[in-house]
């Protein structure tokens, strides 16, 4: 057997590589240990929310489906009948389906706000522009038979199971405060993926076993290590895409992105939820009917499911939009509530590239863009992320000494390379909450390293 003789330079290079690898393992360990619980909660709630339509069609089938009739009542007649079931409420939206077996939905909101409204910037309707949305106003959906006018039932927005899952996924049921933890978790998942890929990268004479193919017939540690590392490699780009496409919904990152988008003049033209378009107020003026709005949309070729948004005040507009999973086929327009004149109409071809990218990212993130296969791909990716979290815990429990944390040791006498510092700073600039948490983590890690007893 020939013994390989290494030069001092090669020995030093390998020693530095081991210390760097040890540092990455330590970062990866603490990333996972701190955020795995939130990763699991956010991922599971996201998986459930993917099936919002399927769940509601099953849970509320008595309200959503009707026996088709000969002719439908007018929208104004349906809204008038629905309003009688919710006295004291103000109509907000009217939704009609092109499916003859579906009911119509009239959404009402409270006329008067009993407490200060909480306003949040949201990508309303999965559109390409962030707009201020009132988050704590009570809303009730009334479902009505479009042929007979019979009230089929009503649902409060706060009672919808999927709304609870949406809030759990988006803000951990904690409003704007909770969304910061979701954003922070997303940032650290990004860090987990980067450090994980570094750990996965083949070193020295490593073959395809354990990198591209899991070793399932080895000891338990290698079994779980490979089940953790190999799927993470194959799904790394999809997981990173899911993180980036979800960041526009977040508070700090999303607001910063929206500001940059506006400064670059890459915001979209006024869309369905625009608050910048105004009607010309006419004192004691006659307002157009919702039937006029729908007729104008039909004359302009709007087909499929329609969503009509009613004016919020005396100077707001009527807005109508085609409800479609393809952003390119979701035209919308605004009409003056007094004259019926079209103030603005959307044109997907005029939407800037950055705004289009956000919209497509949102649709892909929600599994809605290219049908069932989009949903399946997002579901599998999210389930893989959950498995990575669980398998990470299993690996930790296998290696952890009894009664100890079992954290990887900080490499001795190791000076972190400038490129690592620069890369970390780059991530921190891209994700500000990550940068802030890294400062806190570094201080805590330094204090833990300095105060822990030195082994004899």
XYZ file of C-alpha atoms in Angstrom:
456
model
C 0.000 0.000 0.000
C 1.466 3.333 -1.116
C 1.306 6.081 1.491
C 0.531 9.533 0.113
C 3.008 12.157 1.225
C 1.470 15.615 1.560
C 3.382 18.861 1.509
C 3.070 21.341 4.416
C 0.953 23.563 2.155
C -1.473 20.697 1.469
C -1.666 19.831 5.159
C -2.370 23.450 6.060
C -4.996 23.675 3.317
C -6.799 20.604 4.635
C -6.631 21.917 8.200
C -8.213 25.223 7.147
C -10.845 23.315 5.169
C -11.756 21.243 8.239
C -12.043 24.371 10.391
C -14.199 26.104 7.796
C -16.368 23.002 7.570
C -16.610 22.939 11.374
C -17.747 26.580 11.372
C -20.412 25.869 8.742
C -21.661 22.844 10.716
C -21.974 25.052 13.808
C -23.959 27.709 11.939
C -26.189 25.060 10.362
C -26.806 23.443 13.740
C -27.910 26.628 15.494
C -29.996 27.751 12.486
C -31.947 24.523 12.664
C -32.175 24.305 16.429
C -33.636 27.798 16.755
C -36.047 27.780 13.822
C -37.156 24.182 13.182
C -40.359 24.586 15.275
C -41.416 27.636 13.247
C -40.388 25.965 9.975
C -42.702 23.041 10.759
C -45.653 25.271 11.762
C -45.322 27.548 8.733
C -44.842 24.630 6.336
C -47.737 22.531 7.614
C -50.141 25.485 7.586
C -48.939 26.317 4.063
C -49.597 22.757 2.899
C -53.125 22.915 4.280
C -53.789 26.335 2.749
C -52.819 25.027 -0.687
C -56.124 23.148 -0.691
C -58.314 26.131 0.154
C -60.622 25.706 -2.848
C -60.965 21.953 -2.442
C -61.679 22.246 1.283
C -64.273 24.993 0.929
C -66.041 23.222 -1.912
C -66.423 20.224 0.401
C -67.134 22.049 3.673
C -69.547 24.619 2.201
C -70.997 22.654 -0.687
C -74.588 23.449 0.367
C -73.809 27.146 -0.067
C -71.521 27.008 -3.089
C -73.509 24.796 -5.440
C -77.032 25.164 -6.870
C -79.268 23.481 -9.418
C -78.996 25.469 -12.654
C -82.118 27.364 -13.683
C -83.374 29.087 -16.809
C -82.374 32.705 -16.122
C -80.379 34.496 -13.459
C -81.588 37.461 -11.438
C -79.761 40.743 -11.876
C -76.776 41.467 -9.672
C -78.533 44.427 -8.051
C -81.532 42.245 -7.174
C -79.315 39.563 -5.648
C -77.399 42.121 -3.590
C -80.657 43.687 -2.341
C -81.930 40.292 -1.203
C -78.599 39.371 0.432
C -78.494 42.704 2.296
C -81.752 41.866 4.069
C -80.003 38.962 5.838
C -77.214 41.146 7.280
C -78.766 44.430 8.494
C -76.274 47.136 9.408
C -73.640 45.891 6.968
C -72.340 47.572 3.819
C -71.732 45.729 0.552
C -68.046 45.407 -0.319
C -67.806 42.881 -3.180
C -70.064 40.932 -5.495
C -68.675 37.755 -7.056
C -70.401 35.902 -9.872
C -69.334 32.650 -11.476
C -69.618 31.554 -15.093
C -70.332 28.038 -13.818
C -74.147 27.621 -13.995
C -74.022 25.299 -10.952
C -72.307 27.829 -8.661
C -73.942 30.343 -6.340
C -73.194 34.058 -6.246
C -71.305 35.591 -3.321
C -71.992 38.989 -1.782
C -69.386 40.203 0.713
C -70.446 42.707 3.358
C -68.350 44.683 5.831
C -69.175 46.669 8.957
C -70.373 50.204 8.211
C -68.673 51.674 11.242
C -65.318 50.721 12.708
C -65.592 50.457 16.509
C -61.836 50.550 16.971
C -59.017 52.111 14.958
C -58.510 50.309 11.687
C -55.314 48.315 11.331
C -53.914 48.981 7.882
C -51.310 46.754 6.277
C -49.599 46.940 2.887
C -50.657 43.788 1.061
C -50.325 42.277 -2.411
C -54.106 42.381 -2.609
C -55.701 39.827 -4.868
C -52.244 38.430 -5.689
C -51.748 41.481 -7.886
C -48.504 43.163 -8.908
C -48.877 46.174 -6.596
C -48.932 46.583 -2.816
C -51.889 48.576 -1.503
C -53.062 49.526 2.001
C -55.660 47.055 3.247
C -57.843 47.297 6.367
C -57.080 44.059 8.207
C -59.456 44.043 11.186
C -62.794 44.921 9.622
C -65.420 42.215 10.072
C -66.594 40.700 6.792
C -69.462 38.325 6.037
C -69.936 36.379 2.812
C -73.579 35.729 1.921
C -74.197 33.021 -0.668
C -77.327 33.319 -2.765
C -78.979 31.247 -5.468
C -78.621 33.394 -8.627
C -81.772 31.877 -10.165
C -84.226 32.041 -7.268
C -82.693 34.609 -4.905
C -82.809 32.122 -2.021
C -80.226 32.769 0.704
C -78.076 29.634 0.989
C -76.096 30.679 4.046
C -73.393 33.037 5.274
C -69.845 32.771 6.638
C -67.898 35.240 8.744
C -64.348 35.775 7.545
C -63.084 35.009 11.051
C -64.852 31.635 11.031
C -63.227 30.320 7.861
C -60.791 27.546 8.715
C -58.634 28.421 5.724
C -58.412 32.052 6.823
C -56.991 30.793 10.113
C -54.450 28.669 8.194
C -53.576 31.673 6.032
C -52.952 33.825 9.108
C -50.965 31.042 10.760
C -48.834 30.651 7.646
C -48.380 34.375 7.085
C -48.081 35.834 10.573
C -48.363 33.002 13.137
C -51.700 34.537 14.216
C -49.709 37.523 15.493
C -50.526 40.261 12.965
C -47.692 42.549 11.865
C -45.612 41.453 14.867
C -45.975 37.798 13.900
C -45.108 38.365 10.259
C -41.630 39.483 11.330
C -41.030 36.022 12.810
C -42.220 34.411 9.571
C -39.840 36.642 7.637
C -37.018 35.856 10.039
C -37.689 32.133 9.690
C -37.647 32.442 5.893
C -34.298 34.232 6.036
C -32.784 31.541 8.239
C -34.136 28.764 6.022
C -32.190 30.453 3.237
C -29.108 30.331 5.466
C -29.828 26.672 6.269
C -29.973 25.839 2.562
C -26.711 27.654 1.798
C -24.796 26.116 4.715
C -26.385 22.744 3.970
C -25.220 22.844 0.352
C -21.696 23.668 1.525
C -21.796 20.673 3.866
C -23.191 18.465 1.085
C -20.528 19.487 -1.447
C -18.264 16.463 -2.106
C -14.856 16.746 -0.465
C -11.670 14.853 -1.183
C -12.506 11.423 -2.668
C -16.243 11.312 -1.965
C -18.246 9.434 -4.617
C -21.866 9.630 -5.670
C -22.995 7.518 -2.693
C -24.025 9.907 0.036
C -24.111 12.854 -2.338
C -26.452 11.905 -5.184
C -27.674 8.535 -3.868
C -28.536 7.935 -0.194
C -26.803 5.063 1.585
C -29.770 3.214 3.042
C -27.972 0.048 4.130
C -25.432 1.687 6.461
C -25.614 2.499 10.165
C -28.375 4.721 11.537
C -26.310 7.891 11.521
C -25.347 7.571 7.847
C -28.886 6.478 7.003
C -30.427 9.643 8.479
C -27.581 11.871 7.303
C -28.125 10.809 3.681
C -31.905 10.984 3.917
C -31.411 14.541 5.164
C -28.687 15.690 2.749
C -29.559 14.092 -0.595
C -33.213 15.279 -0.877
C -32.072 18.711 0.358
C -29.709 18.922 -2.617
C -32.330 17.911 -5.179
C -34.961 20.299 -3.810
C -32.634 23.145 -2.805
C -33.486 25.422 -5.739
C -37.227 24.844 -5.323
C -37.055 25.589 -1.589
C -35.039 28.758 -2.244
C -37.600 29.801 -4.878
C -40.424 29.242 -2.389
C -38.619 31.483 0.099
C -37.907 34.296 -2.363
C -41.389 34.209 -3.888
C -42.882 34.454 -0.390
C -40.733 37.388 0.751
C -42.890 40.067 -0.992
C -45.642 39.273 1.545
C -43.356 40.036 4.485
C -43.210 43.246 6.470
C -39.614 44.503 6.415
C -38.370 42.886 3.196
C -41.676 43.391 1.410
C -41.849 47.077 2.318
C -38.251 47.643 1.221
C -38.920 45.839 -2.056
C -42.057 47.891 -2.645
C -40.079 51.104 -2.063
C -37.380 50.046 -4.516
C -40.013 49.016 -7.029
C -41.648 52.431 -6.766
C -38.325 54.334 -7.003
C -37.364 52.389 -10.129
C -40.785 53.223 -11.585
C -41.421 49.505 -11.942
C -44.785 49.555 -10.168
C -47.801 48.435 -12.118
C -50.493 50.740 -13.488
C -53.521 51.204 -11.261
C -54.988 47.760 -10.658
C -58.111 46.285 -9.180
C -57.363 47.416 -5.621
C -56.002 50.855 -6.511
C -56.779 53.658 -4.072
C -55.284 56.385 -6.251
C -58.164 56.504 -8.746
C -61.079 58.716 -7.757
C -64.594 59.434 -8.929
C -65.595 63.066 -9.570
C -67.875 63.699 -6.585
C -71.345 64.968 -7.426
C -73.414 66.227 -4.466
C -76.738 64.384 -4.377
C -75.684 62.737 -7.636
C -77.226 59.516 -8.879
C -74.843 56.568 -8.623
C -74.623 53.920 -11.311
C -75.770 50.395 -10.528
C -73.673 47.277 -10.311
C -75.565 46.021 -13.367
C -74.111 48.903 -15.385
C -70.595 47.951 -14.251
C -71.072 44.315 -15.267
C -72.631 45.279 -18.606
C -69.646 47.522 -19.405
C -67.268 44.672 -18.556
C -69.152 42.258 -20.797
C -69.105 44.798 -23.630
C -65.324 44.959 -23.268
C -65.011 41.196 -23.533
C -64.627 40.289 -19.851
C -65.471 36.598 -19.620
C -65.411 34.035 -16.825
C -65.770 34.676 -13.099
C -66.161 38.359 -12.196
C -65.412 40.215 -8.970
C -66.975 43.664 -8.516
C -65.572 45.946 -5.815
C -67.948 48.633 -4.542
C -66.883 52.207 -3.720
C -65.710 52.639 -0.129
C -66.667 56.298 0.049
C -68.081 59.204 -1.983
C -64.992 59.611 -4.170
C -63.976 55.978 -4.627
C -64.649 54.019 -7.813
C -66.360 50.855 -8.875
C -63.802 48.250 -9.937
C -64.313 44.961 -11.735
C -61.876 42.174 -12.470
C -61.849 38.769 -14.135
C -60.950 36.156 -11.523
C -58.352 33.903 -13.192
C -55.274 31.972 -12.109
C -53.337 33.364 -15.074
C -52.300 36.973 -14.310
C -52.229 37.762 -18.045
C -55.963 37.000 -18.311
C -57.117 39.036 -15.296
C -58.084 42.399 -16.804
C -59.608 44.986 -14.494
C -61.058 48.455 -14.845
C -62.312 51.323 -12.704
C -65.505 53.266 -13.341
C -66.669 56.608 -11.963
C -69.452 55.762 -9.537
C -71.585 58.712 -10.738
C -71.081 58.874 -14.509
C -70.077 55.303 -15.293
C -67.122 56.552 -17.320
C -64.156 54.184 -17.419
C -61.324 55.942 -15.556
C -58.683 53.278 -16.071
C -58.409 49.803 -17.546
C -55.530 47.432 -16.935
C -53.388 46.087 -19.742
C -51.046 43.239 -18.828
C -48.688 44.193 -21.647
C -48.080 47.551 -19.919
C -47.215 46.031 -16.540
C -43.448 46.438 -15.858
C -41.290 43.321 -15.773
C -40.598 43.536 -12.023
C -44.301 43.807 -11.213
C -45.044 40.854 -13.508
C -42.347 38.809 -11.791
C -43.911 39.419 -8.378
C -47.339 38.404 -9.625
C -46.103 35.203 -11.272
C -44.029 34.423 -8.160
C -47.086 34.754 -5.946
C -49.147 32.503 -8.201
C -46.407 29.859 -8.377
C -45.915 30.051 -4.591
C -49.610 29.371 -4.057
C -49.629 26.487 -6.562
C -52.150 28.200 -8.824
C -50.389 29.033 -12.075
C -50.162 25.884 -14.214
C -52.920 23.813 -12.715
C -52.696 20.749 -10.532
C -49.026 20.100 -11.321
C -48.082 23.469 -9.822
C -49.959 22.536 -6.655
C -48.330 19.076 -6.537
C -44.840 20.528 -7.022
C -45.321 23.077 -4.227
C -46.826 20.424 -1.954
C -43.931 17.984 -2.477
C -41.353 20.739 -1.991
C -42.977 21.820 1.268
C -43.281 18.234 2.505
C -39.576 17.732 1.759
C -38.804 20.848 3.832
C -40.845 19.417 6.725
C -38.981 16.108 6.409
C -35.630 17.927 6.424
C -36.637 19.638 9.670
C -37.757 16.385 11.299
C -34.726 14.414 10.102
C -32.480 17.200 11.393
C -33.976 16.758 14.854
C -33.474 12.980 14.614
C -29.798 13.462 13.702
C -29.319 15.871 16.615
C -30.899 13.446 19.103
C -28.697 10.618 17.812
C -25.495 12.606 18.280
C -26.368 14.633 21.384
C -24.522 13.505 24.547
C -26.876 12.789 27.428
C -27.644 15.931 29.402
C -25.814 18.223 26.969
C -26.785 20.454 24.058
C -24.390 18.709 21.715
C -23.542 21.784 19.657
C -20.549 21.528 17.291
C -17.470 23.219 18.718
C -16.202 26.509 17.380
C -12.938 25.898 15.458
C -9.880 26.866 17.485
C -7.503 29.556 16.257
C -9.546 30.106 13.132
C -9.792 33.451 11.398
C -12.940 33.661 9.298
C -11.977 34.394 5.666
C -12.879 37.803 4.273
C -14.979 36.249 1.529
C -17.152 34.514 4.132
C -17.625 37.806 5.975
C -18.407 39.570 2.703
C -20.904 36.922 1.633
C -22.615 37.051 5.023
C -22.832 40.845 4.813
C -24.315 40.501 1.342
C -27.026 38.180 2.674
C -27.632 40.626 5.533
C -28.134 43.536 3.151
C -30.479 41.450 0.992
C -32.420 40.290 4.077
C -32.204 42.977 6.801
C -33.874 40.902 9.507
C -31.287 38.194 8.904
C -28.528 40.761 9.416
C -30.058 41.989 12.673
C -30.514 38.446 13.971
C -26.953 37.522 12.951
C -25.634 40.309 15.168
C -27.669 38.992 18.100
C -26.618 35.398 17.317
C -22.924 36.329 17.023
C -22.975 38.131 20.366
C -24.776 35.225 22.028
C -22.437 32.660 20.464
C -19.385 34.654 21.562
C -20.706 34.914 25.145
C -21.541 31.188 25.192
C -18.079 30.331 23.846
C -16.352 32.524 26.425
C -18.364 31.420 29.446
C -18.536 27.658 28.854
C -16.039 25.682 30.993
C -12.813 24.600 29.331
C -12.415 20.785 29.327
C -9.581 19.562 31.537
